[in-house]
Short mmCIF file of C-alpha atoms in Angstrom, two decimals:
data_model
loop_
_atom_site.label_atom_id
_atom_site.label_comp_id
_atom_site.label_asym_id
_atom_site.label_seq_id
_atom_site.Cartn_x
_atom_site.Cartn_y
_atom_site.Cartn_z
CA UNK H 1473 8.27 -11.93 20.71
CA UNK H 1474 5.16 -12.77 19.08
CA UNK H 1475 2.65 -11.95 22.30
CA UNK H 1476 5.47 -8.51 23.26
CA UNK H 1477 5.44 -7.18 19.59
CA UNK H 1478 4.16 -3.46 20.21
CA UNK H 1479 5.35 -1.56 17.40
CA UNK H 1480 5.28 -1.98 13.35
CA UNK H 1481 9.32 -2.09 13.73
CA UNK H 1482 8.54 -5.60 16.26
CA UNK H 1483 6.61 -6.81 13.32
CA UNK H 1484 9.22 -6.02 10.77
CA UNK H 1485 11.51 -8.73 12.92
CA UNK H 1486 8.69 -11.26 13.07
CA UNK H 1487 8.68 -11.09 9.47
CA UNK H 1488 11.91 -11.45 8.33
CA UNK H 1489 12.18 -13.98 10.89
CA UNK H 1490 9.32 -16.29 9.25
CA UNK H 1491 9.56 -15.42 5.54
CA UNK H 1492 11.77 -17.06 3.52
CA UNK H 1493 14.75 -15.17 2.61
CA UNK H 1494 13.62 -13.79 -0.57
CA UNK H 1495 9.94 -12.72 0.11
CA UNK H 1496 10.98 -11.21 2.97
CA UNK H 1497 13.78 -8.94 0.77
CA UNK H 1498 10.60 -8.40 -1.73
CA UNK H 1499 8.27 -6.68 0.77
CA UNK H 1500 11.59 -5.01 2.59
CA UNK H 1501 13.47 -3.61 -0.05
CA UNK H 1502 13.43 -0.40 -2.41
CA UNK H 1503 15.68 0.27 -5.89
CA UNK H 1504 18.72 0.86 -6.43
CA UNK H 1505 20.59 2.22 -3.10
CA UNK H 1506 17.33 2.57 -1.34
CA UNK H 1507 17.69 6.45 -1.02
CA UNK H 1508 14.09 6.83 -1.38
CA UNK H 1509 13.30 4.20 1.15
CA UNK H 1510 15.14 5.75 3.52
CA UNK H 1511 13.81 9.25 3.14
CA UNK H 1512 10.22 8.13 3.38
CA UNK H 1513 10.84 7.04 6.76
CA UNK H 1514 13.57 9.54 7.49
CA UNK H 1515 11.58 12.76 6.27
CA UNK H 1516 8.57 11.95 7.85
CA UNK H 1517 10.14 11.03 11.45
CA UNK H 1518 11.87 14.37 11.20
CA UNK H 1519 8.58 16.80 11.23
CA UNK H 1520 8.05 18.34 14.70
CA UNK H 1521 4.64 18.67 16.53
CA UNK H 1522 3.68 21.25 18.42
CA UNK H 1523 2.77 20.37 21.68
CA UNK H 1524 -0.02 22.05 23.17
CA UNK H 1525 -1.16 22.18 26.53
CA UNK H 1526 -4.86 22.67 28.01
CA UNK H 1527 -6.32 22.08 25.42
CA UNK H 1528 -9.87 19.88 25.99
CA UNK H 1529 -9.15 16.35 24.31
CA UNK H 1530 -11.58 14.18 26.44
CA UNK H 1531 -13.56 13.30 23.92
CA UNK H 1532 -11.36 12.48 20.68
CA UNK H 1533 -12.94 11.76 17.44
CA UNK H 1534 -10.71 10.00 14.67
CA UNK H 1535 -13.35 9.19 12.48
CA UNK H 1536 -12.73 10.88 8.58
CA UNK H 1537 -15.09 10.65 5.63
CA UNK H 1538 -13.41 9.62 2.10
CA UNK H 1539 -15.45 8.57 -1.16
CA UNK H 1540 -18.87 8.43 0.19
CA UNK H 1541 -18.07 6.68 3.27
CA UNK H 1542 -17.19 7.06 7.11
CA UNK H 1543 -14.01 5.54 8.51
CA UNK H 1544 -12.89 5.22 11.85
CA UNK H 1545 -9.93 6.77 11.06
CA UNK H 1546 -8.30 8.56 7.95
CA UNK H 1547 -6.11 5.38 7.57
CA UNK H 1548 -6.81 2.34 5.28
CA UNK H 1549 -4.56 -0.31 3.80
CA UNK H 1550 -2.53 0.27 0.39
CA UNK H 1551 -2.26 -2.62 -2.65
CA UNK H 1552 0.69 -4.60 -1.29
CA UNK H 1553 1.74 -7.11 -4.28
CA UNK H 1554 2.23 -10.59 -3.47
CA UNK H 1555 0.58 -10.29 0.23
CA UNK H 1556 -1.14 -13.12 0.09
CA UNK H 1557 1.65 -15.15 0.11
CA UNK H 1558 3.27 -13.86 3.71
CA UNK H 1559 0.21 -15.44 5.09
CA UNK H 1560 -2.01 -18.38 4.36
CA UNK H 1561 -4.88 -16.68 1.83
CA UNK H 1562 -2.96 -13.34 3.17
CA UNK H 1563 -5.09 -10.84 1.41
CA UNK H 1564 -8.33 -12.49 2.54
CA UNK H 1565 -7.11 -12.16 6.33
CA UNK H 1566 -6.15 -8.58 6.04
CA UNK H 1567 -9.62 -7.73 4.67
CA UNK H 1568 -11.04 -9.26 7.39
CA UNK H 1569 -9.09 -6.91 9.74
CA UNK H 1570 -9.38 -4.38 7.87
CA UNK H 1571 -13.60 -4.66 7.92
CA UNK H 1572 -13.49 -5.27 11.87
CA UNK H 1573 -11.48 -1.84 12.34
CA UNK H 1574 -13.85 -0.28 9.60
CA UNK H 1575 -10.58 1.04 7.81
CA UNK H 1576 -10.53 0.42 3.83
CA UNK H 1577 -8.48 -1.85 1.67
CA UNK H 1578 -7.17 -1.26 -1.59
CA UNK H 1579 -6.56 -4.80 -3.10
CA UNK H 1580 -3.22 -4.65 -5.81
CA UNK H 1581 -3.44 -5.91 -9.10
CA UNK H 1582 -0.80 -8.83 -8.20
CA UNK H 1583 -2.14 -9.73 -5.70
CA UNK H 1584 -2.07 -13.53 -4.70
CA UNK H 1585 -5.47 -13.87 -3.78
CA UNK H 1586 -7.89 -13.05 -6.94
CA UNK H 1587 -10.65 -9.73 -6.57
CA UNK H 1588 -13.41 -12.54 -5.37
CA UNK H 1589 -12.08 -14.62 -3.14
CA UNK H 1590 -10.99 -11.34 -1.15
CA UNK H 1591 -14.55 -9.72 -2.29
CA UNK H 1592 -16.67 -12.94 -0.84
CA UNK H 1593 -14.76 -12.89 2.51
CA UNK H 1594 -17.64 -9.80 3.49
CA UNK H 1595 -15.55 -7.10 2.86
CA UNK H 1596 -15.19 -5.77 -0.88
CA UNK H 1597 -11.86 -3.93 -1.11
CA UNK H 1598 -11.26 -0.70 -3.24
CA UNK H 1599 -9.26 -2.08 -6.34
CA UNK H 1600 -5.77 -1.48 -8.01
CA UNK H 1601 -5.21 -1.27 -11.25
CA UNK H 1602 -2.18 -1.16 -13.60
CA UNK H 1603 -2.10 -0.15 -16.72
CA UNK H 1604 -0.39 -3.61 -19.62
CA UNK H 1605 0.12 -3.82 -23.02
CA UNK H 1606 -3.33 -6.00 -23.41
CA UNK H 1607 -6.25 -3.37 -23.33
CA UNK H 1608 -8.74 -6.34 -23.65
CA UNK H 1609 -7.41 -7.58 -20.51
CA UNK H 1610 -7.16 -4.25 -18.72
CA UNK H 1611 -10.96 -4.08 -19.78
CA UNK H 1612 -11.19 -7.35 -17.95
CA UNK H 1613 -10.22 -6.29 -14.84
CA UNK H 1614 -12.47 -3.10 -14.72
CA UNK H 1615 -15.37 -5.12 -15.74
CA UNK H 1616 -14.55 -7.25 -12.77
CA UNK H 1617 -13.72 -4.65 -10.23
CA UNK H 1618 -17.75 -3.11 -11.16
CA UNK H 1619 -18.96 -6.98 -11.01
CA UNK H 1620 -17.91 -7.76 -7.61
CA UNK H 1621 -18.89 -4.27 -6.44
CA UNK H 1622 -15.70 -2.10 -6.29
CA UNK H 1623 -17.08 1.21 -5.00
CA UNK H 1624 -13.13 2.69 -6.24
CA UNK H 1625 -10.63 2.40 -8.32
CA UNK H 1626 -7.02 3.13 -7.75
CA UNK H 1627 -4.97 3.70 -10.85
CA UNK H 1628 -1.45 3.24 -10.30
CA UNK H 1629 0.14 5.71 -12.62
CA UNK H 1630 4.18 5.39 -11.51
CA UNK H 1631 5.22 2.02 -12.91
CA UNK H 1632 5.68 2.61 -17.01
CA UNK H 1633 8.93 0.60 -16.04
CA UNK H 1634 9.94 -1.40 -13.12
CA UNK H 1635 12.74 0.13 -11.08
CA UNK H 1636 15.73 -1.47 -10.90
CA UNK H 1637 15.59 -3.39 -7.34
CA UNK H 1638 19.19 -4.83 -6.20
CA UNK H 1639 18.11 -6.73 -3.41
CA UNK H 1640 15.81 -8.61 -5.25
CA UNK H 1641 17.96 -9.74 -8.10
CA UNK H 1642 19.75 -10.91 -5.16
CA UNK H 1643 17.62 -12.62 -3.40
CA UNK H 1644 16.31 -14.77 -5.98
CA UNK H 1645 18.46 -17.08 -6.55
CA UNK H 1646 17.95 -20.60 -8.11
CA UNK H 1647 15.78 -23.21 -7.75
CA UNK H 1648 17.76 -24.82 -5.26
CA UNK H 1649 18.85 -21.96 -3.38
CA UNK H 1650 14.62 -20.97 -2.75
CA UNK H 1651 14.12 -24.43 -1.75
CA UNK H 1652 16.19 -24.13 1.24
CA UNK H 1653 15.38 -20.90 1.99
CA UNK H 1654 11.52 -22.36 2.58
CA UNK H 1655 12.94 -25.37 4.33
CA UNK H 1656 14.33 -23.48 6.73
CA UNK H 1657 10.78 -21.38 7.48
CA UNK H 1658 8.94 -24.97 8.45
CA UNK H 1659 6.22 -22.31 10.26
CA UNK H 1660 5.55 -20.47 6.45
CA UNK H 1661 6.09 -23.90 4.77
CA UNK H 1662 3.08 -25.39 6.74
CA UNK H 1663 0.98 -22.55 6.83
CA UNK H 1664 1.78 -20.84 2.99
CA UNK H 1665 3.21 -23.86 0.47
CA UNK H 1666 1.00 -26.47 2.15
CA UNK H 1667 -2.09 -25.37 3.56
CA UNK H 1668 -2.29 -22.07 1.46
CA UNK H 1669 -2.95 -23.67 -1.76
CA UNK H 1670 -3.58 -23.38 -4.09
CA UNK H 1671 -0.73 -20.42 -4.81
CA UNK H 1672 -1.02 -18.36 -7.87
CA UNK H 1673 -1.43 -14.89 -9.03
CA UNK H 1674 -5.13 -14.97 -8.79
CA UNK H 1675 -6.21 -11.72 -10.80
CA UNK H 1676 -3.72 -12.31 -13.65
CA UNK H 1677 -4.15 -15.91 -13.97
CA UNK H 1678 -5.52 -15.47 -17.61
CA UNK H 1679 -2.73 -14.45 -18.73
CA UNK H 1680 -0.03 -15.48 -16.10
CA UNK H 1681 -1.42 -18.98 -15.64
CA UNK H 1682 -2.21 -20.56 -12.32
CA UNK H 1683 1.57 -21.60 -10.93
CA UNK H 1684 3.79 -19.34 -11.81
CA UNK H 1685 6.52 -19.19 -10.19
CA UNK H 1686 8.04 -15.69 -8.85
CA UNK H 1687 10.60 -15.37 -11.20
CA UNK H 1688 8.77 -16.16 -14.13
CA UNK H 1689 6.31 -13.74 -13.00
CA UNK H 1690 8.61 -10.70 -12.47
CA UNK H 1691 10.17 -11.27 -15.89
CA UNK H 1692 6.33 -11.26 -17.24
CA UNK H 1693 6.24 -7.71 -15.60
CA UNK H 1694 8.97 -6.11 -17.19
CA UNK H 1695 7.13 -7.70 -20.52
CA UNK H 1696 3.91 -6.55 -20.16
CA UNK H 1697 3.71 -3.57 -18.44
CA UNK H 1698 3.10 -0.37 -20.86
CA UNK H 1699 5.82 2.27 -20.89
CA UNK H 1700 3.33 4.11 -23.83
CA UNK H 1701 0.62 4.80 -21.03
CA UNK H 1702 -0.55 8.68 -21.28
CA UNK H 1703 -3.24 11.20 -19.70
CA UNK H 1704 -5.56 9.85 -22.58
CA UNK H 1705 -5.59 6.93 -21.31
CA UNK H 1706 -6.44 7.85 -18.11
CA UNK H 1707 -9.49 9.14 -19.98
CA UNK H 1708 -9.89 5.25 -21.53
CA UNK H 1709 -10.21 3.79 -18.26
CA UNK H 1710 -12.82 6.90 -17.09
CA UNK H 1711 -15.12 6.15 -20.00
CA UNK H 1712 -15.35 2.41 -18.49
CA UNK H 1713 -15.46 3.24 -14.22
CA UNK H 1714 -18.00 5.58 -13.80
CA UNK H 1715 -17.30 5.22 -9.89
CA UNK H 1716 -14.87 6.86 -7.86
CA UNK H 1717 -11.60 6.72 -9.70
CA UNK H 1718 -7.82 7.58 -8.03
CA UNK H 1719 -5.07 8.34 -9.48
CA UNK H 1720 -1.98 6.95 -7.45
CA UNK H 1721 1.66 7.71 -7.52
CA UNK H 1722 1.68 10.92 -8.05
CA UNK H 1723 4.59 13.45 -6.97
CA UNK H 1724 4.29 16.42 -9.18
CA UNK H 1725 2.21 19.53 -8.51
CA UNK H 1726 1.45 19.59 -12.56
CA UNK H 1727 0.67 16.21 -12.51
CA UNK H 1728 -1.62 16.71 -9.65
CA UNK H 1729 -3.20 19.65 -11.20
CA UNK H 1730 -3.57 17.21 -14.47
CA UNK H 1731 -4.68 14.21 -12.74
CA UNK H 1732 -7.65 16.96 -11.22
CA UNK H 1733 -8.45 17.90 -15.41
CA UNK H 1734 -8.83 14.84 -15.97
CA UNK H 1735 -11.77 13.90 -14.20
CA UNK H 1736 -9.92 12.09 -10.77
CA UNK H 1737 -11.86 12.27 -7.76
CA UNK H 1738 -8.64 11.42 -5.65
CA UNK H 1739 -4.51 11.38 -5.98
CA UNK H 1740 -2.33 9.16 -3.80
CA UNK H 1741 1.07 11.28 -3.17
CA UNK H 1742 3.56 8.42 -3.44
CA UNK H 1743 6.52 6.77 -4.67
CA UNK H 1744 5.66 3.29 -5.19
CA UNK H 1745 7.51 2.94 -1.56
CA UNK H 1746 10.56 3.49 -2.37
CA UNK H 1747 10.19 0.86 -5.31
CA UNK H 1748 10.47 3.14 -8.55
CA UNK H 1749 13.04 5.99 -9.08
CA UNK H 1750 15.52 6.31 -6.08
CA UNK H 1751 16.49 9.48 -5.51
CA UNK H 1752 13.13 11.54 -5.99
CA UNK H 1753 11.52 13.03 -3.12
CA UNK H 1754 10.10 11.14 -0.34
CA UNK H 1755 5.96 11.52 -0.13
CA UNK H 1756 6.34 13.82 3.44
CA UNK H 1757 8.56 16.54 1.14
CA UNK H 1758 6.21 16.24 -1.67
CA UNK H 1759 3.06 15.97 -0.05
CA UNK H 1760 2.67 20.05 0.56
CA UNK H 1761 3.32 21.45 -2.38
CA UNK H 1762 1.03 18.09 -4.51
CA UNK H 1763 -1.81 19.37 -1.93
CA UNK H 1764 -1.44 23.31 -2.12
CA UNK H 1765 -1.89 22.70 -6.15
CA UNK H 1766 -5.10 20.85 -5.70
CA UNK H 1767 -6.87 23.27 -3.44
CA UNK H 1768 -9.38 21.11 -1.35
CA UNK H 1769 -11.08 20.29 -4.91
CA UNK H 1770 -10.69 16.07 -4.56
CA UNK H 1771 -9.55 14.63 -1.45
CA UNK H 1772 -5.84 13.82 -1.37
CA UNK H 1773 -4.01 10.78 0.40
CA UNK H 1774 -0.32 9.29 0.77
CA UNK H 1775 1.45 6.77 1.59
CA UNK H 1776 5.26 5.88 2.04
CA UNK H 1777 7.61 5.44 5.34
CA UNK H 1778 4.12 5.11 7.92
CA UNK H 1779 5.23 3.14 10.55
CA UNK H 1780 2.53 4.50 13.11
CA UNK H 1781 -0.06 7.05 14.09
CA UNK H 1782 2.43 9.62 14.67
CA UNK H 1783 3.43 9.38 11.38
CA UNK H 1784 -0.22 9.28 10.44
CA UNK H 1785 -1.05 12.77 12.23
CA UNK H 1786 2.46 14.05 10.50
CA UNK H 1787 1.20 13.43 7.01
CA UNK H 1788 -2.36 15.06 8.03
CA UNK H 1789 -0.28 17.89 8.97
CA UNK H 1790 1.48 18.36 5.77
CA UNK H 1791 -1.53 17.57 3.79
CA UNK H 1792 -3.20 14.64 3.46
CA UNK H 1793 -6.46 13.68 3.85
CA UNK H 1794 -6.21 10.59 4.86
CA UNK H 1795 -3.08 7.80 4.96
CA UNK H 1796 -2.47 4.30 3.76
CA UNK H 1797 -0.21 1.53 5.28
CA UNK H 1798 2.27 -0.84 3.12
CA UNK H 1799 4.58 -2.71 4.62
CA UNK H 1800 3.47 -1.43 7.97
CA UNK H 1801 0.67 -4.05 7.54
CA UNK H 1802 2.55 -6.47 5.06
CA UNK H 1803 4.77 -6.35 8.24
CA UNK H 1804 2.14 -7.60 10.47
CA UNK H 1805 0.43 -9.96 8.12
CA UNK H 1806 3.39 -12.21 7.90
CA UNK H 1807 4.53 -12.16 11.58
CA UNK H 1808 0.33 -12.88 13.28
CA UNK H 1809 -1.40 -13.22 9.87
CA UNK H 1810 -5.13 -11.54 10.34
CA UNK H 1811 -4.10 -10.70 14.22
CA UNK H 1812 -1.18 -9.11 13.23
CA UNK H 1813 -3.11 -6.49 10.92
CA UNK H 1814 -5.88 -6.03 13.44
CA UNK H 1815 -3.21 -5.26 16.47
CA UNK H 1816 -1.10 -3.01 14.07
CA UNK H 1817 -4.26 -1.21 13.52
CA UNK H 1818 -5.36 -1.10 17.16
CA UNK H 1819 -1.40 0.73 17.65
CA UNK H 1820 -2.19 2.89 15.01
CA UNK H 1821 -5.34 4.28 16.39
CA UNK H 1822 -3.88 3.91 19.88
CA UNK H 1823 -0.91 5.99 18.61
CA UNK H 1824 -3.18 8.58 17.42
CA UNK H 1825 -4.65 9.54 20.06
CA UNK H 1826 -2.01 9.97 21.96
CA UNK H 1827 -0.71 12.26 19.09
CA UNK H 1828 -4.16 14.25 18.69
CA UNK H 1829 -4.17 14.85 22.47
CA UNK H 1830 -0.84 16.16 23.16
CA UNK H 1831 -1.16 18.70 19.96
CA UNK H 1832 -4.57 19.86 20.95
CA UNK H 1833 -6.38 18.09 18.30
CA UNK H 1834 -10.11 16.81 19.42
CA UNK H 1835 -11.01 16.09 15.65
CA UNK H 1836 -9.26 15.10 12.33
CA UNK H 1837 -10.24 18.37 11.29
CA UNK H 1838 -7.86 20.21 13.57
CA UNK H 1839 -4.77 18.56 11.99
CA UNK H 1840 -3.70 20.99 10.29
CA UNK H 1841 0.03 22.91 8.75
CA UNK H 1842 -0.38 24.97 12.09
CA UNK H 1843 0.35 22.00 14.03
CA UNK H 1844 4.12 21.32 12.31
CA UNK H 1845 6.45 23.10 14.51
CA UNK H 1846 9.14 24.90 11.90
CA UNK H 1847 11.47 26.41 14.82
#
């Protein structure tokens, strides 16, 4: 299945076919009763094209321009946490596909692999940031994200407190129970435990340590992270970037129109995947209205339920400037590693031009509301 996979849902099966058991229901699941997992995916397979006819599309061009730079397409790859352990060094081989597609990379904050190993791989990824209770070390990490030559920073604004995620209190387990669930992935137990080390947490290590273990680590988030953050802190962290900064996670219309006030030069319409507070809107219902309130005035991008370039040219349609991929890549990284991100990325742009073409679209700017059928 490996060789035939030809579609992110293919990959989805690799994974959960190599993880063990409870990564794989990390990067998988949502909160609660998943309602907002579902729509995200749901929602955005339900928007109609309109399919145009004789229209000249010989010459497509999928190339898009965001934060000072040109992209072959408006479509780059969102902070997935703990990545770099569904694949040996996992977040180092994504950035490598991710440079040879000339797409960007936004690196999370929890990442497994730390902001320089990624960085001295050739391709410096944008950078996440979350907001904890230490300011000196949240200083830390912006001082770091300028050193190794961050050209953005992505502030992750929707996780004052972790949502409440069912599948992975169940999937946890004990000691024991992980154990097996490894032994019985010899393929990840070779590649990951073994060859992959050595595994750790590597931006949070000051303050995590170097071998802490996933449960430890998950209790250290519901410690740490700051359910006190506010807009003036937003202004904190702008005093100290004085590149690019995004604001991501944002649903509201108001809190777009704040984010914009507050000196953002981007907003990520999102939902933390499905990860934060089931039941709100999934990013395809949002996504309109967030965009209407901006106005053109700072680019605007989403993520949530992308599982290929349809989907892409969908959320251009409703909005977005350009798109980034979760698990449609997380997917991919732990069934082929780097191949796996550089052939979902190949689909994706593959996908879109098949998309573009039949709706009459030559050029990223053409995607436009005009082009969701409403009948």
């Amino acid at each position: 299945m490996t060789r035939k996979a030809a579609s992110v849902t293919d990959y989805r099966a690799l994974a959960k076919a190599r993880l063990p058991h409870f990564l794989f229901e990390y990067v998988d699941g949502g909160s609660y009763d998943e309602v907002t997992l579902r729509r995200n995916v749901e929602d955005l397979r339900a928007i109609a094209l309109r399919q145009r006819v004789l229209r000249d599309v010989s010459a497509i061009d999928l190339s898009a321009e965001l934060l000072g730079k040109r992209w072959s397409m408006p479509v780059g790859l969102g902070p997935v946490g703990l990545s770099g352990l569904y694949a040996r060094r996992g977040e180092v081989q994504a950035a490598r596909a991710a440079a040879a597609a000339n797409v960007p990379m936004v690196l999370s904050t929890v990442s497994a692999c730390s902001l320089r190993e990624v960085a001295a791989c050739g391709h410096v990824p944008w950078y996440q940031l979350y907001f904890v209770k230490d300011r000196g070390f949240v200083s830390h990490l912006i001082a770091r994200a300028n050193e190794e030559g961050c050209s953005a920073l992505f502030l992750t604004v929707d996780l004052a407190v972790p949502g409440s995620r069912y599948r992975d209190a169940r999937a946890v387990g004990g000691r024991l129970r992980r154990a097996a669930e490894v032994l019985a992935r010899p393929s990840w137990l070779w590649d990951v435990a073994i060859r992959g080390r050595p595994i750790s947490f590597g931006n949070l290590e000051p303050i995590v340590g170097k071998s802490a273990p996933l449960a430890d680590f998950q209790r250290w988030i519901h410690d740490n992270f700051d359910a006190s953050v506010s807009w003036k802190d937003v202004a904190w962290v702008r005093e100290q970037w004085k590149g690019p900064l995004v604001i991501k996670g944002v649903l509201d219309p108001d809190d777009a129109r704040e984010a914009l006030a507050h000196g953002a030069d981007g907003i990520v319409v999102s939902n933390h995947g499905g990860r934060q507070l089931d039941g709100a809107l999934s990013s395809a219902r949002a996504l309109p209205s967030v965009a209407n309130s901006i106005g053109g005035k700072i680019p605007v991008l989403a993520d949530g339920g992308v599982r290929s370039g349809l989907d892409v040219v969908r959320m251009l349609a409703l909005g977005a400037d350009f798109v980034l991929l979760g698990r449609a890549w997380a997917y991919a990284l732990a069934g082929r590693g780097e191949a796996g991100v550089a052939h979902v990325l190949k689909l994706i742009e593959a996908e879109m031009q098949v998309a573009m073409a039949l709706t009459g679209c030559a050029s990223i700017a053409e995607i436009d509301e005009a082009l969701i059928d409403r009948r």
